[in-house]
Amino acid sequence: MAYKNSNSLLYKYIWKLIGQECQKNEKLADMPIEMKDQFCKDIKKNTILIFSAITISLIFLFILFTYVMLLTQEENTFTKWYVDTLLSKNGVEQSELGRSMSGTKGLVVRILLPILPGIIMVTIPLVLLFRGIAKRLVRRKINKVLKLI
């Protein structure tokens, strides 16, 4: 199969979505694998471009959100927890940064483990957005192909 040439998770996800659409429609099932492969490459490229633009704007929104949380941390328990968690790791990072490589690995774990819930809260919407963009682009491309057939 042609999709084995690409190891990208996005490419495999798009290939899977096209396969599901092919099962729903007999006309798409008759398409050659090379054409499906080209669809996957085009959709992957478009998904990455759209996601990059959205991610850049989301980074600015996240910075603004963090700034507002720093200003209003006494008003809300969630913001107080979030800000305290982020700021508590600052001292650990600065005090133990000069150790050997084995100490650095432990330092990274001690810093990342407590802020893991915050990292998850930020990344899950991005992953869902990424999947949604890919799914929408697959449907749009399939609809264009069906109109041509």
PDB file of C-alpha atoms in Angstrom:
ATOM      1  CA  MET A   1       0.000   0.000   0.000  1.00  0.00           C
ATOM      2  CA  ALA A   2       1.139   3.517  -0.732  1.00  0.00           C
ATOM      3  CA  TYR A   3       0.524   4.945   2.733  1.00  0.00           C
ATOM      4  CA  LYS A   4       3.240   2.724   4.221  1.00  0.00           C
ATOM      5  CA  ASN A   5       5.820   5.062   2.670  1.00  0.00           C
ATOM      6  CA  SER A   6       4.891   7.826   5.105  1.00  0.00           C
ATOM      7  CA  ASN A   7       5.416   7.423   8.839  1.00  0.00           C
ATOM      8  CA  SER A   8       3.499  10.565   9.775  1.00  0.00           C
ATOM      9  CA  LEU A   9       0.627  10.049  12.188  1.00  0.00           C
ATOM     10  CA  LEU A  10      -1.335  12.761  10.408  1.00  0.00           C
ATOM     11  CA  TYR A  11      -0.862  11.011   7.065  1.00  0.00           C
ATOM     12  CA  LYS A  12      -2.056   7.718   8.549  1.00  0.00           C
ATOM     13  CA  TYR A  13      -5.055   9.428  10.164  1.00  0.00           C
ATOM     14  CA  ILE A  14      -6.025  11.063   6.856  1.00  0.00           C
ATOM     15  CA  TRP A  15      -5.569   7.719   5.064  1.00  0.00           C
ATOM     16  CA  LYS A  16      -7.901   6.133   7.611  1.00  0.00           C
ATOM     17  CA  LEU A  17     -10.505   8.869   7.097  1.00  0.00           C
ATOM     18  CA  ILE A  18     -10.348   8.415   3.322  1.00  0.00           C
ATOM     19  CA  GLY A  19     -10.707   4.648   3.808  1.00  0.00           C
ATOM     20  CA  GLN A  20     -13.838   5.202   5.905  1.00  0.00           C
ATOM     21  CA  GLU A  21     -15.296   7.479   3.242  1.00  0.00           C
ATOM     22  CA  CYS A  22     -14.463   4.875   0.588  1.00  0.00           C
ATOM     23  CA  GLN A  23     -16.459   2.274   2.514  1.00  0.00           C
ATOM     24  CA  LYS A  24     -19.475   4.595   2.510  1.00  0.00           C
ATOM     25  CA  ASN A  25     -19.304   5.376  -1.210  1.00  0.00           C
ATOM     26  CA  GLU A  26     -18.720   2.824  -3.969  1.00  0.00           C
ATOM     27  CA  LYS A  27     -17.412   5.429  -6.417  1.00  0.00           C
ATOM     28  CA  LEU A  28     -14.585   6.321  -4.077  1.00  0.00           C
ATOM     29  CA  ALA A  29     -13.699   2.679  -3.498  1.00  0.00           C
ATOM     30  CA  ASP A  30     -12.830   2.352  -7.194  1.00  0.00           C
ATOM     31  CA  MET A  31     -10.268   5.178  -7.051  1.00  0.00           C
ATOM     32  CA  PRO A  32      -6.648   4.125  -7.637  1.00  0.00           C
ATOM     33  CA  ILE A  33      -4.341   4.018  -4.628  1.00  0.00           C
ATOM     34  CA  GLU A  34      -2.033   6.617  -6.204  1.00  0.00           C
ATOM     35  CA  MET A  35      -4.899   9.100  -6.335  1.00  0.00           C
ATOM     36  CA  LYS A  36      -5.751   8.424  -2.680  1.00  0.00           C
ATOM     37  CA  ASP A  37      -2.083   8.835  -1.816  1.00  0.00           C
ATOM     38  CA  GLN A  38      -1.999  12.214  -3.551  1.00  0.00           C
ATOM     39  CA  PHE A  39      -5.165  13.242  -1.681  1.00  0.00           C
ATOM     40  CA  CYS A  40      -3.475  12.340   1.603  1.00  0.00           C
ATOM     41  CA  LYS A  41      -0.402  14.403   0.771  1.00  0.00           C
ATOM     42  CA  ASP A  42      -2.468  17.426  -0.291  1.00  0.00           C
ATOM     43  CA  ILE A  43      -4.732  17.251   2.742  1.00  0.00           C
ATOM     44  CA  LYS A  44      -1.756  16.808   5.074  1.00  0.00           C
ATOM     45  CA  LYS A  45      -0.080  19.890   3.637  1.00  0.00           C
ATOM     46  CA  ASN A  46      -3.257  21.983   3.923  1.00  0.00           C
ATOM     47  CA  THR A  47      -3.941  20.733   7.451  1.00  0.00           C
ATOM     48  CA  ILE A  48      -0.466  21.698   8.608  1.00  0.00           C
ATOM     49  CA  LEU A  49      -0.754  25.170   7.046  1.00  0.00           C
ATOM     50  CA  ILE A  50      -4.155  25.869   8.602  1.00  0.00           C
ATOM     51  CA  PHE A  51      -3.152  24.409  11.952  1.00  0.00           C
ATOM     52  CA  SER A  52       0.055  26.462  12.006  1.00  0.00           C
ATOM     53  CA  ALA A  53      -1.848  29.699  11.480  1.00  0.00           C
ATOM     54  CA  ILE A  54      -4.389  28.814  14.159  1.00  0.00           C
ATOM     55  CA  THR A  55      -1.687  27.674  16.586  1.00  0.00           C
ATOM     56  CA  ILE A  56       0.223  30.945  16.278  1.00  0.00           C
ATOM     57  CA  SER A  57      -2.908  32.898  17.179  1.00  0.00           C
ATOM     58  CA  LEU A  58      -3.671  30.471  20.023  1.00  0.00           C
ATOM     59  CA  ILE A  59      -0.173  30.972  21.444  1.00  0.00           C
ATOM     60  CA  PHE A  60      -0.794  34.706  21.614  1.00  0.00           C
ATOM     61  CA  LEU A  61      -4.176  34.078  23.249  1.00  0.00           C
ATOM     62  CA  PHE A  62      -2.546  31.716  25.755  1.00  0.00           C
ATOM     63  CA  ILE A  63       0.059  34.345  26.646  1.00  0.00           C
ATOM     64  CA  LEU A  64      -2.711  36.914  27.104  1.00  0.00           C
ATOM     65  CA  PHE A  65      -4.718  34.412  29.178  1.00  0.00           C
ATOM     66  CA  THR A  66      -1.710  33.734  31.426  1.00  0.00           C
ATOM     67  CA  TYR A  67      -1.056  37.462  31.825  1.00  0.00           C
ATOM     68  CA  VAL A  68      -4.673  38.100  32.847  1.00  0.00           C
ATOM     69  CA  MET A  69      -4.479  35.169  35.266  1.00  0.00           C
ATOM     70  CA  LEU A  70      -1.361  36.655  36.836  1.00  0.00           C
ATOM     71  CA  LEU A  71      -3.213  39.930  37.364  1.00  0.00           C
ATOM     72  CA  THR A  72      -6.366  38.325  38.814  1.00  0.00           C
ATOM     73  CA  GLN A  73      -4.973  35.314  40.631  1.00  0.00           C
ATOM     74  CA  GLU A  74      -6.586  36.184  43.974  1.00  0.00           C
ATOM     75  CA  GLU A  75     -10.141  36.162  42.568  1.00  0.00           C
ATOM     76  CA  ASN A  76     -10.405  32.573  41.374  1.00  0.00           C
ATOM     77  CA  THR A  77      -9.187  29.312  42.922  1.00  0.00           C
ATOM     78  CA  PHE A  78      -8.379  27.756  39.543  1.00  0.00           C
ATOM     79  CA  THR A  79      -6.203  30.683  38.527  1.00  0.00           C
ATOM     80  CA  LYS A  80      -4.522  30.712  41.928  1.00  0.00           C
ATOM     81  CA  TRP A  81      -3.689  26.997  41.585  1.00  0.00           C
ATOM     82  CA  TYR A  82      -2.473  27.418  37.985  1.00  0.00           C
ATOM     83  CA  VAL A  83      -0.245  30.408  38.731  1.00  0.00           C
ATOM     84  CA  ASP A  84       1.112  28.893  41.949  1.00  0.00           C
ATOM     85  CA  THR A  85       1.964  25.665  40.126  1.00  0.00           C
ATOM     86  CA  LEU A  86       3.811  27.498  37.370  1.00  0.00           C
ATOM     87  CA  LEU A  87       5.668  29.801  39.755  1.00  0.00           C
ATOM     88  CA  SER A  88       6.598  27.078  42.263  1.00  0.00           C
ATOM     89  CA  LYS A  89       8.802  25.340  39.705  1.00  0.00           C
ATOM     90  CA  ASN A  90      10.797  28.493  39.024  1.00  0.00           C
ATOM     91  CA  GLY A  91      12.832  28.153  42.221  1.00  0.00           C
ATOM     92  CA  VAL A  92      13.546  24.452  41.662  1.00  0.00           C
ATOM     93  CA  GLU A  93      14.741  25.131  38.147  1.00  0.00           C
ATOM     94  CA  GLN A  94      17.082  27.950  39.131  1.00  0.00           C
ATOM     95  CA  SER A  95      18.565  26.247  42.186  1.00  0.00           C
ATOM     96  CA  GLU A  96      19.443  22.880  40.662  1.00  0.00           C
ATOM     97  CA  LEU A  97      20.311  23.666  37.073  1.00  0.00           C
ATOM     98  CA  GLY A  98      24.072  23.185  37.493  1.00  0.00           C
ATOM     99  CA  ARG A  99      24.057  19.433  38.177  1.00  0.00           C
ATOM    100  CA  SER A 100      25.246  16.608  35.955  1.00  0.00           C
ATOM    101  CA  MET A 101      23.135  15.031  33.215  1.00  0.00           C
ATOM    102  CA  SER A 102      21.621  12.423  35.530  1.00  0.00           C
ATOM    103  CA  GLY A 103      20.539  15.158  37.933  1.00  0.00           C
ATOM    104  CA  THR A 104      19.054  17.129  35.057  1.00  0.00           C
ATOM    105  CA  LYS A 105      16.772  14.231  34.098  1.00  0.00           C
ATOM    106  CA  GLY A 106      15.417  14.097  37.621  1.00  0.00           C
ATOM    107  CA  LEU A 107      14.990  17.859  37.586  1.00  0.00           C
ATOM    108  CA  VAL A 108      12.966  17.711  34.381  1.00  0.00           C
ATOM    109  CA  VAL A 109      10.694  15.063  35.884  1.00  0.00           C
ATOM    110  CA  ARG A 110      10.256  17.071  39.091  1.00  0.00           C
ATOM    111  CA  ILE A 111       9.329  20.148  37.094  1.00  0.00           C
ATOM    112  CA  LEU A 112       7.064  18.504  34.517  1.00  0.00           C
ATOM    113  CA  LEU A 113       5.145  16.121  36.772  1.00  0.00           C
ATOM    114  CA  PRO A 114       3.334  18.775  38.847  1.00  0.00           C
ATOM    115  CA  ILE A 115       2.522  20.935  35.803  1.00  0.00           C
ATOM    116  CA  LEU A 116       1.307  17.960  33.763  1.00  0.00           C
ATOM    117  CA  PRO A 117      -2.400  18.785  34.335  1.00  0.00           C
ATOM    118  CA  GLY A 118      -1.795  22.271  32.938  1.00  0.00           C
ATOM    119  CA  ILE A 119       0.029  20.861  29.926  1.00  0.00           C
ATOM    120  CA  ILE A 120      -2.832  18.435  29.277  1.00  0.00           C
ATOM    121  CA  MET A 121      -5.409  21.236  29.528  1.00  0.00           C
ATOM    122  CA  VAL A 122      -3.542  23.201  26.885  1.00  0.00           C
ATOM    123  CA  THR A 123      -2.739  20.353  24.461  1.00  0.00           C
ATOM    124  CA  ILE A 124      -6.045  18.430  24.342  1.00  0.00           C
ATOM    125  CA  PRO A 125      -7.936  21.267  22.587  1.00  0.00           C
ATOM    126  CA  LEU A 126      -5.087  21.574  20.081  1.00  0.00           C
ATOM    127  CA  VAL A 127      -5.189  17.851  19.275  1.00  0.00           C
ATOM    128  CA  LEU A 128      -8.970  17.940  18.859  1.00  0.00           C
ATOM    129  CA  LEU A 129      -8.660  21.004  16.640  1.00  0.00           C
ATOM    130  CA  PHE A 130      -6.006  19.253  14.537  1.00  0.00           C
ATOM    131  CA  ARG A 131      -8.249  16.217  14.027  1.00  0.00           C
ATOM    132  CA  GLY A 132     -11.234  18.426  13.203  1.00  0.00           C
ATOM    133  CA  ILE A 133      -9.314  20.353  10.573  1.00  0.00           C
ATOM    134  CA  ALA A 134      -8.104  17.134   8.945  1.00  0.00           C
ATOM    135  CA  LYS A 135     -11.593  15.624   8.953  1.00  0.00           C
ATOM    136  CA  ARG A 136     -13.139  18.730   7.439  1.00  0.00           C
ATOM    137  CA  LEU A 137     -10.506  18.919   4.692  1.00  0.00           C
ATOM    138  CA  VAL A 138     -11.012  15.224   3.859  1.00  0.00           C
ATOM    139  CA  ARG A 139     -14.763  15.720   3.518  1.00  0.00           C
ATOM    140  CA  ARG A 140     -14.262  18.834   1.400  1.00  0.00           C
ATOM    141  CA  LYS A 141     -11.838  17.005  -0.943  1.00  0.00           C
ATOM    142  CA  ILE A 142     -14.140  13.975  -1.190  1.00  0.00           C
ATOM    143  CA  ASN A 143     -17.100  16.210  -2.066  1.00  0.00           C
ATOM    144  CA  LYS A 144     -15.051  17.839  -4.834  1.00  0.00           C
ATOM    145  CA  VAL A 145     -14.131  14.433  -6.228  1.00  0.00           C
ATOM    146  CA  LEU A 146     -17.729  13.229  -6.112  1.00  0.00           C
ATOM    147  CA  LYS A 147     -18.896  16.303  -8.029  1.00  0.00           C
ATOM    148  CA  LEU A 148     -16.337  15.543 -10.748  1.00  0.00           C
ATOM    149  CA  ILE A 149     -17.377  11.906 -11.075  1.00  0.00           C
TER     150      ILE A 149
END
